[in-house]
PDB file of C-alpha atoms in Angstrom:
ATOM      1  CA  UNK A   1      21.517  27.824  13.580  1.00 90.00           C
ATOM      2  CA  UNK A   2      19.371  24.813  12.379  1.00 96.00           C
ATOM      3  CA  UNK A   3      20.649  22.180   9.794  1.00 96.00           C
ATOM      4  CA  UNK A   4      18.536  20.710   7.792  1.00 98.00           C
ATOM      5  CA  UNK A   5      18.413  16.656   6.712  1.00 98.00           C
ATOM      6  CA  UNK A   6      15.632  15.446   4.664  1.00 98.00           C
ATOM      7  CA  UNK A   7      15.313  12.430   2.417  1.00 97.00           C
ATOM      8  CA  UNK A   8      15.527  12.404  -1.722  1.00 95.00           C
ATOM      9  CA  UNK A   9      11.739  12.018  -1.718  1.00 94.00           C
ATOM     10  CA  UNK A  10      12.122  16.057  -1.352  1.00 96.00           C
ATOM     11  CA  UNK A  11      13.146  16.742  -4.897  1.00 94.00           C
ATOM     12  CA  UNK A  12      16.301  18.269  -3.873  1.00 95.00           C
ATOM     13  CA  UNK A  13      19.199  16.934  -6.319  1.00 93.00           C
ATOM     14  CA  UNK A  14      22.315  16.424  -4.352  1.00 93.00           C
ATOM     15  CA  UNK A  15      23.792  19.474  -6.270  1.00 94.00           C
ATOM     16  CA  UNK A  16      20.861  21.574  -4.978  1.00 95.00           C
ATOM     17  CA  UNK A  17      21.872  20.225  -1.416  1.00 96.00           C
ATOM     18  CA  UNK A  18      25.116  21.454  -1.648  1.00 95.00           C
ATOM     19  CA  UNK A  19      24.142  25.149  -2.169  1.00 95.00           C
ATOM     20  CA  UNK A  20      21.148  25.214   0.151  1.00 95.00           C
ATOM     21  CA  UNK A  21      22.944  23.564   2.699  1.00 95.00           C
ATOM     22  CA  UNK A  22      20.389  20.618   3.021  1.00 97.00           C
ATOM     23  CA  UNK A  23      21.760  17.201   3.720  1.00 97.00           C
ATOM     24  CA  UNK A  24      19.670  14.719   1.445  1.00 97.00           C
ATOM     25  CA  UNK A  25      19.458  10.982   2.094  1.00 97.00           C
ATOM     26  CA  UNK A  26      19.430   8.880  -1.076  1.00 94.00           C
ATOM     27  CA  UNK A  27      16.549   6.807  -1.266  1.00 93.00           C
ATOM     28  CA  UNK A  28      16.807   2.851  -2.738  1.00 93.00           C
ATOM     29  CA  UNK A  29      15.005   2.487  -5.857  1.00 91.00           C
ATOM     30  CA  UNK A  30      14.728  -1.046  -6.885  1.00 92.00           C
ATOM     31  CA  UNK A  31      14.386  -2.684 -10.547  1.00 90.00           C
ATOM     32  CA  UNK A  32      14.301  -6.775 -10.318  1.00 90.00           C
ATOM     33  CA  UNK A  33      17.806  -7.644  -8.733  1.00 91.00           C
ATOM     34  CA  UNK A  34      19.004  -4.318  -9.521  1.00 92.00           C
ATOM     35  CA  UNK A  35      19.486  -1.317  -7.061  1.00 93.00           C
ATOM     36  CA  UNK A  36      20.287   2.240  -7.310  1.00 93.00           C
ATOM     37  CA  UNK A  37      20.570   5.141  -5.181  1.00 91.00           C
ATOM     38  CA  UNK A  38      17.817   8.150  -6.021  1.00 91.00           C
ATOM     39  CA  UNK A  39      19.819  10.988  -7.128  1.00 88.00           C
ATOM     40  CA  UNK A  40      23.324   9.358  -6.780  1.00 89.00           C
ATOM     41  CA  UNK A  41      23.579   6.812  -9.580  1.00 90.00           C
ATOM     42  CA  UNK A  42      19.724   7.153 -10.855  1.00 88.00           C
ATOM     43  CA  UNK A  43      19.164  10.676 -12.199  1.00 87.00           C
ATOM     44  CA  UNK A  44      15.015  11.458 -12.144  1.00 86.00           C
ATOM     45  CA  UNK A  45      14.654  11.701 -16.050  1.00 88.00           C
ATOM     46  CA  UNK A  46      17.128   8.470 -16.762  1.00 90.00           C
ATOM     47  CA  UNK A  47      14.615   6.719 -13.670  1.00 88.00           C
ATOM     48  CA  UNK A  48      11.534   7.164 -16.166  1.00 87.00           C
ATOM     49  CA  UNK A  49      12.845   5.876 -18.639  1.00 90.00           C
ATOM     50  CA  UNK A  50      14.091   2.923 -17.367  1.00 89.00           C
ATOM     51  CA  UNK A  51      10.565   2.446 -15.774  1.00 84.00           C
ATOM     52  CA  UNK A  52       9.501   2.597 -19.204  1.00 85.00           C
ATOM     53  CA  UNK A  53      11.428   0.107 -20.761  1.00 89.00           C
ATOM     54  CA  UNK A  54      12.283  -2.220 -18.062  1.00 87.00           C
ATOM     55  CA  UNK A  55      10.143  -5.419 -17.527  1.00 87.00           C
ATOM     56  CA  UNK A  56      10.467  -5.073 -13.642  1.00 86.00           C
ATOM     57  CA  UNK A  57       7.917  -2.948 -12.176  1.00 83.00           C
ATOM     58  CA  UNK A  58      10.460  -0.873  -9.829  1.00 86.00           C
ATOM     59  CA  UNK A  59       9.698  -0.062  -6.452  1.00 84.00           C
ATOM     60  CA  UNK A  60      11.552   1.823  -3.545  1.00 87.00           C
ATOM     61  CA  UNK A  61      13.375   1.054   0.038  1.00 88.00           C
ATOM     62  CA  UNK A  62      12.592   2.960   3.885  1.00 88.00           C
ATOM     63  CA  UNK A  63      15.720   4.301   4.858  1.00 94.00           C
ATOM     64  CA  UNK A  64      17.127   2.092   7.689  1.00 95.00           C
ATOM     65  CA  UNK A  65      18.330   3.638  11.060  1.00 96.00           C
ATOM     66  CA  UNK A  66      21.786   2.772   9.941  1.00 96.00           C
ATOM     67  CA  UNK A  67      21.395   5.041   7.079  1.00 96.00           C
ATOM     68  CA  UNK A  68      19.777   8.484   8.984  1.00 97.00           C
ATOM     69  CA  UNK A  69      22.167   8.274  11.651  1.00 96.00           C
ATOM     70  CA  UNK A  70      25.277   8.136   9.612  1.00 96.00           C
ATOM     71  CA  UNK A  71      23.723  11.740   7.780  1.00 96.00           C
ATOM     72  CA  UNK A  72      23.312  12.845  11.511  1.00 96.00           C
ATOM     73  CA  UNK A  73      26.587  11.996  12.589  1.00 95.00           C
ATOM     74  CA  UNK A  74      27.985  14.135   9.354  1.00 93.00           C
ATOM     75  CA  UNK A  75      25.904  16.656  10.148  1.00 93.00           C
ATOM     76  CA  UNK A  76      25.615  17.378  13.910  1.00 89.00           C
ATOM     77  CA  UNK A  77      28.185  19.145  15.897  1.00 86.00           C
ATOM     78  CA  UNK A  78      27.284  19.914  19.199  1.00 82.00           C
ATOM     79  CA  UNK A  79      26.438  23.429  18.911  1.00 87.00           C
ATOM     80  CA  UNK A  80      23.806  23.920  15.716  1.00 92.00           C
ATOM     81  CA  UNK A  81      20.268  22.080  16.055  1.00 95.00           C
ATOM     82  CA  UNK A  82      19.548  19.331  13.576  1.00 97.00           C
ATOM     83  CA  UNK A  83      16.146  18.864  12.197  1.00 98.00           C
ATOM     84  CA  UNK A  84      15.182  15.781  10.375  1.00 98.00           C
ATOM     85  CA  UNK A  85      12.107  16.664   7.980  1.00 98.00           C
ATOM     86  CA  UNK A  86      11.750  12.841   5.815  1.00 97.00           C
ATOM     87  CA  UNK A  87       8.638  11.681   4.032  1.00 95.00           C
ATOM     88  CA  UNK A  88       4.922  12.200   5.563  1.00 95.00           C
ATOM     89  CA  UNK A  89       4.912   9.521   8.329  1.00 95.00           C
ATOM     90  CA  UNK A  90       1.820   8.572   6.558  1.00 91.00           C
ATOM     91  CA  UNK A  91       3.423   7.362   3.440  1.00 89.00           C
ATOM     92  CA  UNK A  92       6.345   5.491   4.842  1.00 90.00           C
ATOM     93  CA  UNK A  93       8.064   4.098   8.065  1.00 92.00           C
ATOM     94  CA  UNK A  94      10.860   6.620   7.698  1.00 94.00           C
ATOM     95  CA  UNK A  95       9.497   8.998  10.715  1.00 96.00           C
ATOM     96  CA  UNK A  96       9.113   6.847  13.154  1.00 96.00           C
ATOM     97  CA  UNK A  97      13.083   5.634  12.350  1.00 97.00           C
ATOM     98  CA  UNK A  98      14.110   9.090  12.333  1.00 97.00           C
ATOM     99  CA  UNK A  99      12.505   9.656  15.648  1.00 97.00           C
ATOM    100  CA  UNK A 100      14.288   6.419  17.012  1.00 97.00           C
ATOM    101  CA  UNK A 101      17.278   7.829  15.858  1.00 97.00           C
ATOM    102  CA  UNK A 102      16.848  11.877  17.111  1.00 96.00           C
ATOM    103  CA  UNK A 103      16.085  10.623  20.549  1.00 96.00           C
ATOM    104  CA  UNK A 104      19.866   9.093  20.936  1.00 95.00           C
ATOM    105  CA  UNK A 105      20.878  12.391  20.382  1.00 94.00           C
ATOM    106  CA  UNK A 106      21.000  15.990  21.853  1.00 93.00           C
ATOM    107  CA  UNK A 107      19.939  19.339  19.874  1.00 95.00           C
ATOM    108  CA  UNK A 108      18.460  16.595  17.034  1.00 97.00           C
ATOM    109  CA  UNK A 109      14.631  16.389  16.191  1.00 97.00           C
ATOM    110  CA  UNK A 110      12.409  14.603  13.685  1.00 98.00           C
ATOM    111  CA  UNK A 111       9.402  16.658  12.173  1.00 98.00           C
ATOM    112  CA  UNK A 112       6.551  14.856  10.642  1.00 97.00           C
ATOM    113  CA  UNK A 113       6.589  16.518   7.590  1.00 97.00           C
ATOM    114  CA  UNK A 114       2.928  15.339   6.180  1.00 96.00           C
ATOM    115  CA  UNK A 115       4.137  15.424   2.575  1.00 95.00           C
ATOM    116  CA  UNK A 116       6.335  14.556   0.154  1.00 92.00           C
ATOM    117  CA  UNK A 117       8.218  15.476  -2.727  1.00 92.00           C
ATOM    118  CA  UNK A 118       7.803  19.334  -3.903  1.00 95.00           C
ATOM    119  CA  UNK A 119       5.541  19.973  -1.100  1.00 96.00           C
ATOM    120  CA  UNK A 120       8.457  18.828   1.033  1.00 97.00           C
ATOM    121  CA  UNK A 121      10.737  20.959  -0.773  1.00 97.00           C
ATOM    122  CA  UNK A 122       8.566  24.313  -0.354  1.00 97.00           C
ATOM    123  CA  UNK A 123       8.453  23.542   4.037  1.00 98.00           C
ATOM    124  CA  UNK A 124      12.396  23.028   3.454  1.00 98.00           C
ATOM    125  CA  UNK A 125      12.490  26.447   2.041  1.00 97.00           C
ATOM    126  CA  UNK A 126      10.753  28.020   4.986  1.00 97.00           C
ATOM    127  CA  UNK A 127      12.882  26.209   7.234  1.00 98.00           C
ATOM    128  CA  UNK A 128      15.909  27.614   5.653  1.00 97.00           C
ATOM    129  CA  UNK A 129      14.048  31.051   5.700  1.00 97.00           C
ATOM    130  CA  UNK A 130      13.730  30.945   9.660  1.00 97.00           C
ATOM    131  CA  UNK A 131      17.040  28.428   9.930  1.00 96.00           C
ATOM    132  CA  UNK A 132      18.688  31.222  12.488  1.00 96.00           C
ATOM    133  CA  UNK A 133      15.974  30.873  14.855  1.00 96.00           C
ATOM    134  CA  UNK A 134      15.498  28.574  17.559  1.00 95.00           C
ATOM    135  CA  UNK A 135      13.882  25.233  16.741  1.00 96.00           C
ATOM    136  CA  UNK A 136      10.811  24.813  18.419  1.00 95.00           C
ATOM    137  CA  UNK A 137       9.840  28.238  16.926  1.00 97.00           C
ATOM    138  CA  UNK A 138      10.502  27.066  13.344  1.00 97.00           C
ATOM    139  CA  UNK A 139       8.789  24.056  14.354  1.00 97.00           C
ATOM    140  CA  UNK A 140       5.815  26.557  15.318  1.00 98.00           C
ATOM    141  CA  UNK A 141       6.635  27.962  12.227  1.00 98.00           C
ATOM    142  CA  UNK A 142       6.397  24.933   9.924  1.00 98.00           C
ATOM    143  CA  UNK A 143       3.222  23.997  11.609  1.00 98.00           C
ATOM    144  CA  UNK A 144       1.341  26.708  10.625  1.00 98.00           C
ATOM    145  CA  UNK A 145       2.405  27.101   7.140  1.00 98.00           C
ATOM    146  CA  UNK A 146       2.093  23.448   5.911  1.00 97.00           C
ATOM    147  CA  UNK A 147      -2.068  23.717   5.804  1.00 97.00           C
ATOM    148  CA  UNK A 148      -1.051  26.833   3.630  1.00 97.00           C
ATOM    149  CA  UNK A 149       0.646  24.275   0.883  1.00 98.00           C
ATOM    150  CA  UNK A 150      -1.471  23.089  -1.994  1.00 97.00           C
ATOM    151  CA  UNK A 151      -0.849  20.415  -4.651  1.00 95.00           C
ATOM    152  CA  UNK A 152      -2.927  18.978  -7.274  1.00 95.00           C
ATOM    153  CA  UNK A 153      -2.182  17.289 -10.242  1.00 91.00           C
ATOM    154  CA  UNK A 154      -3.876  15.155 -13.194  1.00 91.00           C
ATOM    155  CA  UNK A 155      -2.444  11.388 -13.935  1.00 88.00           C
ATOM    156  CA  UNK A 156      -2.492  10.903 -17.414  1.00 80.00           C
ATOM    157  CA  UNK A 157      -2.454   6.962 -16.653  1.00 64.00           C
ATOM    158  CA  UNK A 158      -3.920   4.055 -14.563  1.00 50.00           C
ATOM    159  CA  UNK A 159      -0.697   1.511 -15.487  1.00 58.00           C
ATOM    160  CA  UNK A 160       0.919   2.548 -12.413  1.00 44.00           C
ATOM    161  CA  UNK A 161      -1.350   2.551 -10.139  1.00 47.00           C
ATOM    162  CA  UNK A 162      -2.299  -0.879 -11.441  1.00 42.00           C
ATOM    163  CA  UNK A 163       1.702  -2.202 -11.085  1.00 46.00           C
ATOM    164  CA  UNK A 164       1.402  -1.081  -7.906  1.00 45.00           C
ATOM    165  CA  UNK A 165      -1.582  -3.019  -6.232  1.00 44.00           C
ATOM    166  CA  UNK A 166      -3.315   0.405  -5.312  1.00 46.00           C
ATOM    167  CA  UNK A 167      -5.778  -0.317  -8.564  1.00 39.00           C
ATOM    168  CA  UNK A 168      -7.237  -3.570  -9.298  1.00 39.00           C
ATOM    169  CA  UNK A 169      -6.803  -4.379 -13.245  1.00 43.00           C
ATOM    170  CA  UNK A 170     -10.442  -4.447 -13.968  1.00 34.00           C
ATOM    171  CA  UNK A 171     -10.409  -0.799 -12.641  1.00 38.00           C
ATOM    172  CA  UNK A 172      -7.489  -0.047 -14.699  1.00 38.00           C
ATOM    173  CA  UNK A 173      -8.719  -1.507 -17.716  1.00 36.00           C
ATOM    174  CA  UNK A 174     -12.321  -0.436 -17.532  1.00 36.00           C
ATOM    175  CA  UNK A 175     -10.981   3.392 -16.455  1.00 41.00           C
ATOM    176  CA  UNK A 176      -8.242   3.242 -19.461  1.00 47.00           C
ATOM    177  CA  UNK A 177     -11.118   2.402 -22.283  1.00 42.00           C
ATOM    178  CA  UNK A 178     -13.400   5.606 -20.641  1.00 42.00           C
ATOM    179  CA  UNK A 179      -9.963   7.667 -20.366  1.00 62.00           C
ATOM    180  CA  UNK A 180     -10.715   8.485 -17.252  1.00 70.00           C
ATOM    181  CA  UNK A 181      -7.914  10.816 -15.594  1.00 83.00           C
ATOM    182  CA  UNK A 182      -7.559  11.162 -12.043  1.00 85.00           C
ATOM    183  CA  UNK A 183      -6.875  13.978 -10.494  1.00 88.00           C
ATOM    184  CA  UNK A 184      -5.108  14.518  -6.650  1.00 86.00           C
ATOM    185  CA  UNK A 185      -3.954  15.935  -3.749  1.00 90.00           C
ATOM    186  CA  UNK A 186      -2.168  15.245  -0.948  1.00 90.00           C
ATOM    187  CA  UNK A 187      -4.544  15.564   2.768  1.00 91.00           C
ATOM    188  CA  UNK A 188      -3.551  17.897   5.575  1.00 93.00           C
ATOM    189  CA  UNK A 189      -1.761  14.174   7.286  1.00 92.00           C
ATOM    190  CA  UNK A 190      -0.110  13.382   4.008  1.00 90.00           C
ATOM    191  CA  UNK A 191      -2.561  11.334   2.502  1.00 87.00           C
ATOM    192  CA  UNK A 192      -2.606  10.611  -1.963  1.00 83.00           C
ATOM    193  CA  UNK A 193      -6.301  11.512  -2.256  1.00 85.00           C
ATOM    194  CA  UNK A 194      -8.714  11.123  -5.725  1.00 85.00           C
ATOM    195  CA  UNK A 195     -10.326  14.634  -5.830  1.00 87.00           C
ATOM    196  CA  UNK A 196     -12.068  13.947  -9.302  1.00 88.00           C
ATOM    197  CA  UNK A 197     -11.901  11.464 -12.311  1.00 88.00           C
ATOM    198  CA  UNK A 198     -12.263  13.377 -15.388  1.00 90.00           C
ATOM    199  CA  UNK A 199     -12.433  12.192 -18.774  1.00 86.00           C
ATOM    200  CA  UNK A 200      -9.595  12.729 -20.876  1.00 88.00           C
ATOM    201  CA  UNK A 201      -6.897  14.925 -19.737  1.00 91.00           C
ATOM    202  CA  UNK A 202      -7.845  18.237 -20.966  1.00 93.00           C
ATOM    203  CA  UNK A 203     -10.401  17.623 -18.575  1.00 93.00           C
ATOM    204  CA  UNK A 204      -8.489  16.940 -15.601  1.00 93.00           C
ATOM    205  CA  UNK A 205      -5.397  19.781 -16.210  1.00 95.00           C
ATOM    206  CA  UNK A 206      -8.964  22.131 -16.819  1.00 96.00           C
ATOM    207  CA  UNK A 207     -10.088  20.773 -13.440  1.00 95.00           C
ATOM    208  CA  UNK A 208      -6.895  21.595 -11.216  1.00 96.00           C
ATOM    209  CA  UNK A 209      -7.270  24.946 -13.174  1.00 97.00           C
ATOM    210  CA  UNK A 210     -10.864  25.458 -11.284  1.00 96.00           C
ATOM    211  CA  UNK A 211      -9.262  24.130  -7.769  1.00 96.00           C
ATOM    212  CA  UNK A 212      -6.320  26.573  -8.141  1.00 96.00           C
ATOM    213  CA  UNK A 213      -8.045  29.586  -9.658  1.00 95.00           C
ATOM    214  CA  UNK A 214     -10.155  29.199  -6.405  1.00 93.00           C
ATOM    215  CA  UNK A 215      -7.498  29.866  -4.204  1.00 94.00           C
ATOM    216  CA  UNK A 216      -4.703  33.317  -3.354  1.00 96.00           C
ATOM    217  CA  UNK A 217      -1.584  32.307  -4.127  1.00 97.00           C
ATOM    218  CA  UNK A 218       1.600  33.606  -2.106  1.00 97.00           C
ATOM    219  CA  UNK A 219       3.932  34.623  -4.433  1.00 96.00           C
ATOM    220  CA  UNK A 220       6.161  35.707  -2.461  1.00 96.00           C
ATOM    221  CA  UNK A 221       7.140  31.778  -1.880  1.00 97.00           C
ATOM    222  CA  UNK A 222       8.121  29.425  -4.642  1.00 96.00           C
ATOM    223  CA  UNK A 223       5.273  28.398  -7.221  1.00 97.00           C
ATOM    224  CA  UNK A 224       6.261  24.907  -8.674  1.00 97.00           C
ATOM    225  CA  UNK A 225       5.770  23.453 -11.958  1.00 96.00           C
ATOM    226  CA  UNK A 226       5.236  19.839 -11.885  1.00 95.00           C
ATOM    227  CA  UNK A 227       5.437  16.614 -14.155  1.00 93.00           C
ATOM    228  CA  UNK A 228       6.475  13.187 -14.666  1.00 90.00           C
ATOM    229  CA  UNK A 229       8.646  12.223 -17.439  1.00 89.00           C
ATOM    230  CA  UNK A 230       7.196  14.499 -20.041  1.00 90.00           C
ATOM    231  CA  UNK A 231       6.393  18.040 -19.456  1.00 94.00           C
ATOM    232  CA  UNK A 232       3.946  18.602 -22.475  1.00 94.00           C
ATOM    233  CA  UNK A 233       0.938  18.348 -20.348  1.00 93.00           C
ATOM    234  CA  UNK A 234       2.116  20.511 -17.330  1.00 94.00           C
ATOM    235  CA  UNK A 235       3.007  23.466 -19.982  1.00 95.00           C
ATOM    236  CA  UNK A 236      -0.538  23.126 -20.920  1.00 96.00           C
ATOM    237  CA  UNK A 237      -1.477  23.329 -17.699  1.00 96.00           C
ATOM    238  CA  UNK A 238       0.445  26.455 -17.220  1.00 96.00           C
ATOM    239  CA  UNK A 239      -0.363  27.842 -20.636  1.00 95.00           C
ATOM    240  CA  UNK A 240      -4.002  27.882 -18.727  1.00 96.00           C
ATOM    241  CA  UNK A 241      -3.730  29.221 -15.099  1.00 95.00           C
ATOM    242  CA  UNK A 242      -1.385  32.149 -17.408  1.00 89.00           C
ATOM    243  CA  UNK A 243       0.370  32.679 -13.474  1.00 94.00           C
ATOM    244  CA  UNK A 244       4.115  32.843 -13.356  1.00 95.00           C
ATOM    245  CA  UNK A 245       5.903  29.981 -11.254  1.00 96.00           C
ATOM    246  CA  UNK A 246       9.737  29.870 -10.102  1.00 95.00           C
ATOM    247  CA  UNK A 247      10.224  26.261 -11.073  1.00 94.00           C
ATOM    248  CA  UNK A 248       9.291  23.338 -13.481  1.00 95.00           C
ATOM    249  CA  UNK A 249      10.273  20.020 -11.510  1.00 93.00           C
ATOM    250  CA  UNK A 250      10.078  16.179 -12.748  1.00 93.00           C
ATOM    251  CA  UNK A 251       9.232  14.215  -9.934  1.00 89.00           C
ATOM    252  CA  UNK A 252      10.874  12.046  -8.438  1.00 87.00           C
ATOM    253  CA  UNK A 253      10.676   8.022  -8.329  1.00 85.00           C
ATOM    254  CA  UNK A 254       9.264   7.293  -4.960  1.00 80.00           C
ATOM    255  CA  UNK A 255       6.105   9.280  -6.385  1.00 79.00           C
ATOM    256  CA  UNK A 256       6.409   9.004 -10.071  1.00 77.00           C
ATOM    257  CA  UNK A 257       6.644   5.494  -9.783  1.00 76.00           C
ATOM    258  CA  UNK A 258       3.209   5.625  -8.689  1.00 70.00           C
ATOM    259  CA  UNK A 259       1.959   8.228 -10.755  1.00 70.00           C
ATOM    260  CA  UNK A 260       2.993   7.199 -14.195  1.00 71.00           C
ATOM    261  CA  UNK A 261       4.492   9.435 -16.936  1.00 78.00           C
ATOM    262  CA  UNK A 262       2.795  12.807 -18.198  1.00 89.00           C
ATOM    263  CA  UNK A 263       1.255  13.759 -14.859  1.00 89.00           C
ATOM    264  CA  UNK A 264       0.895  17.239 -14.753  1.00 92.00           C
ATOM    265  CA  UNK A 265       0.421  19.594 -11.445  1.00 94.00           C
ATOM    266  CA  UNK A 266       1.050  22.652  -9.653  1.00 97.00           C
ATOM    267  CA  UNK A 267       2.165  23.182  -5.797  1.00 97.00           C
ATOM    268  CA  UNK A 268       2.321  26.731  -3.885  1.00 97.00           C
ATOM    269  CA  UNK A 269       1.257  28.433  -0.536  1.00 97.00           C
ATOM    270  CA  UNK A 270      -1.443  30.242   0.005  1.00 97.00           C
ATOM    271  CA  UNK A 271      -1.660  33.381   1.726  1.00 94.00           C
TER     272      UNK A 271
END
């Protein structure tokens, strides 16, 4: 049997956790001299809205070694196989500590997921599907179905990427007067890429609608529903594709805080 530890950039809520059987490491998000643990004391929705109203721009924490081997040491046991599945390595240091930390241990591995938050949560699920079966085949496993796994979603603002120092402000403010929208994806290495700037964000929820209507969903795996802070614009994203998904998800800081409020997007597999 494997177990499963991720981190909270999965969008797994600790009370998810506890009935998939997934350990989830808390991420640090950070607001001035204030910090709180993701899913622990900082619930996703009550996140946004501090990020709305606070005057520090918040931003988030690696987990340190000390951290992802104390979930190992609750979690291994000798006989099962642990398998460490954290953020793309791309998108944070928290691979490469993982790895530092598996290779102190026997039956314990770190995958390199190469993605993040419900994209993370979908390769958890097939994990968990093929959990019984020896590791290195569900590593085999996971490697072939993660090109499968398709996100794209339309910002609704250029603030955040502006906070963050991944948009200069002349960018921001010239692209907020046009309304430009971006809209994104995540690479095949884990990657945030611009697909298209649309303008206005009819355009850019009508543009994922193109990418996705392109493509054969696999419905027999979860189809997820996703948005920051406010849903209004991912229902009218759904309104439009007309498809059915298993969940709507807000997602969570160590993405949204990058993203902004009222993105809206869609992840699934495809056959």
């Amino acid at each position: 049997m494997i177990r499963i530890i991720t981190d909270s950039s999965a969008n797994i809520t600790q009370e998810e956790a506890k009935t998939l059987g997934v350990t989830v490491m808390p991420l640090t998000v950070i607001f001035g001299n204030e910090e709180y643990q993701d899913g622990v004391n900082l619930g996703w929705d009550e996140f946004y809205e501090k990020m709305a109203t606070s005057k520090d721009f918040p931003h988030t924490a690696q987990l340190t070694e000390e951290q992802i081997e104390s979930a190992v040491k609750q979690v291994a046991n000798g006989e099962d196989d642990v398998l460490i599945m954290p953020i793309a390595s791309v998108l944070s240091g928290t691979y490469e500590r993982c790895k530092a930390v598996a290779a102190r241990y026997e039956k314990v591995y770190a995958y390199d997921t190469c993605c993040t938050t419900v994209m993370l949560k979908l390769l958890i699920t097939e994990a968990l599907a093929n959990a019984h079966k020896p590791v290195d085949e569900v590593i085999k496993i996971l490697d072939a179905f993660r090109p499968k796994l398709k996100l794209y979603a339309a910002l609704d603002t250029l603030e955040n990427l502006k906070k963050g120092g991944r948009l200069s402000g002349a960018a921001a403010f010239i692209g907020t007067m046009l309304k430009i929208k971006p809209v994104i994806t995540f690479s095949l290495e884990g990657k945030v890429e611009v697909i298209s700037k649309q303008f206005g964000i009819n355009k850019g929820i009508n543009y994922v609608v193109s990418k996705v209507d392109k493509d054969k969903i696999d419905f027999t795996k979860p189809v997820y529903l996703i948005y920051t802070a406010d849903d209004k614009n991912s229902m009218a994203l759904i309104s439009k594709l007309n498809i059915p998904y298993t969940e709507k998800s807000n997602i969570c800081p160590v993405i949204g805080v990058h993203n902004g409020a009222r993105a809206a997007g869609i992840v699934y597999a495809e056959k």
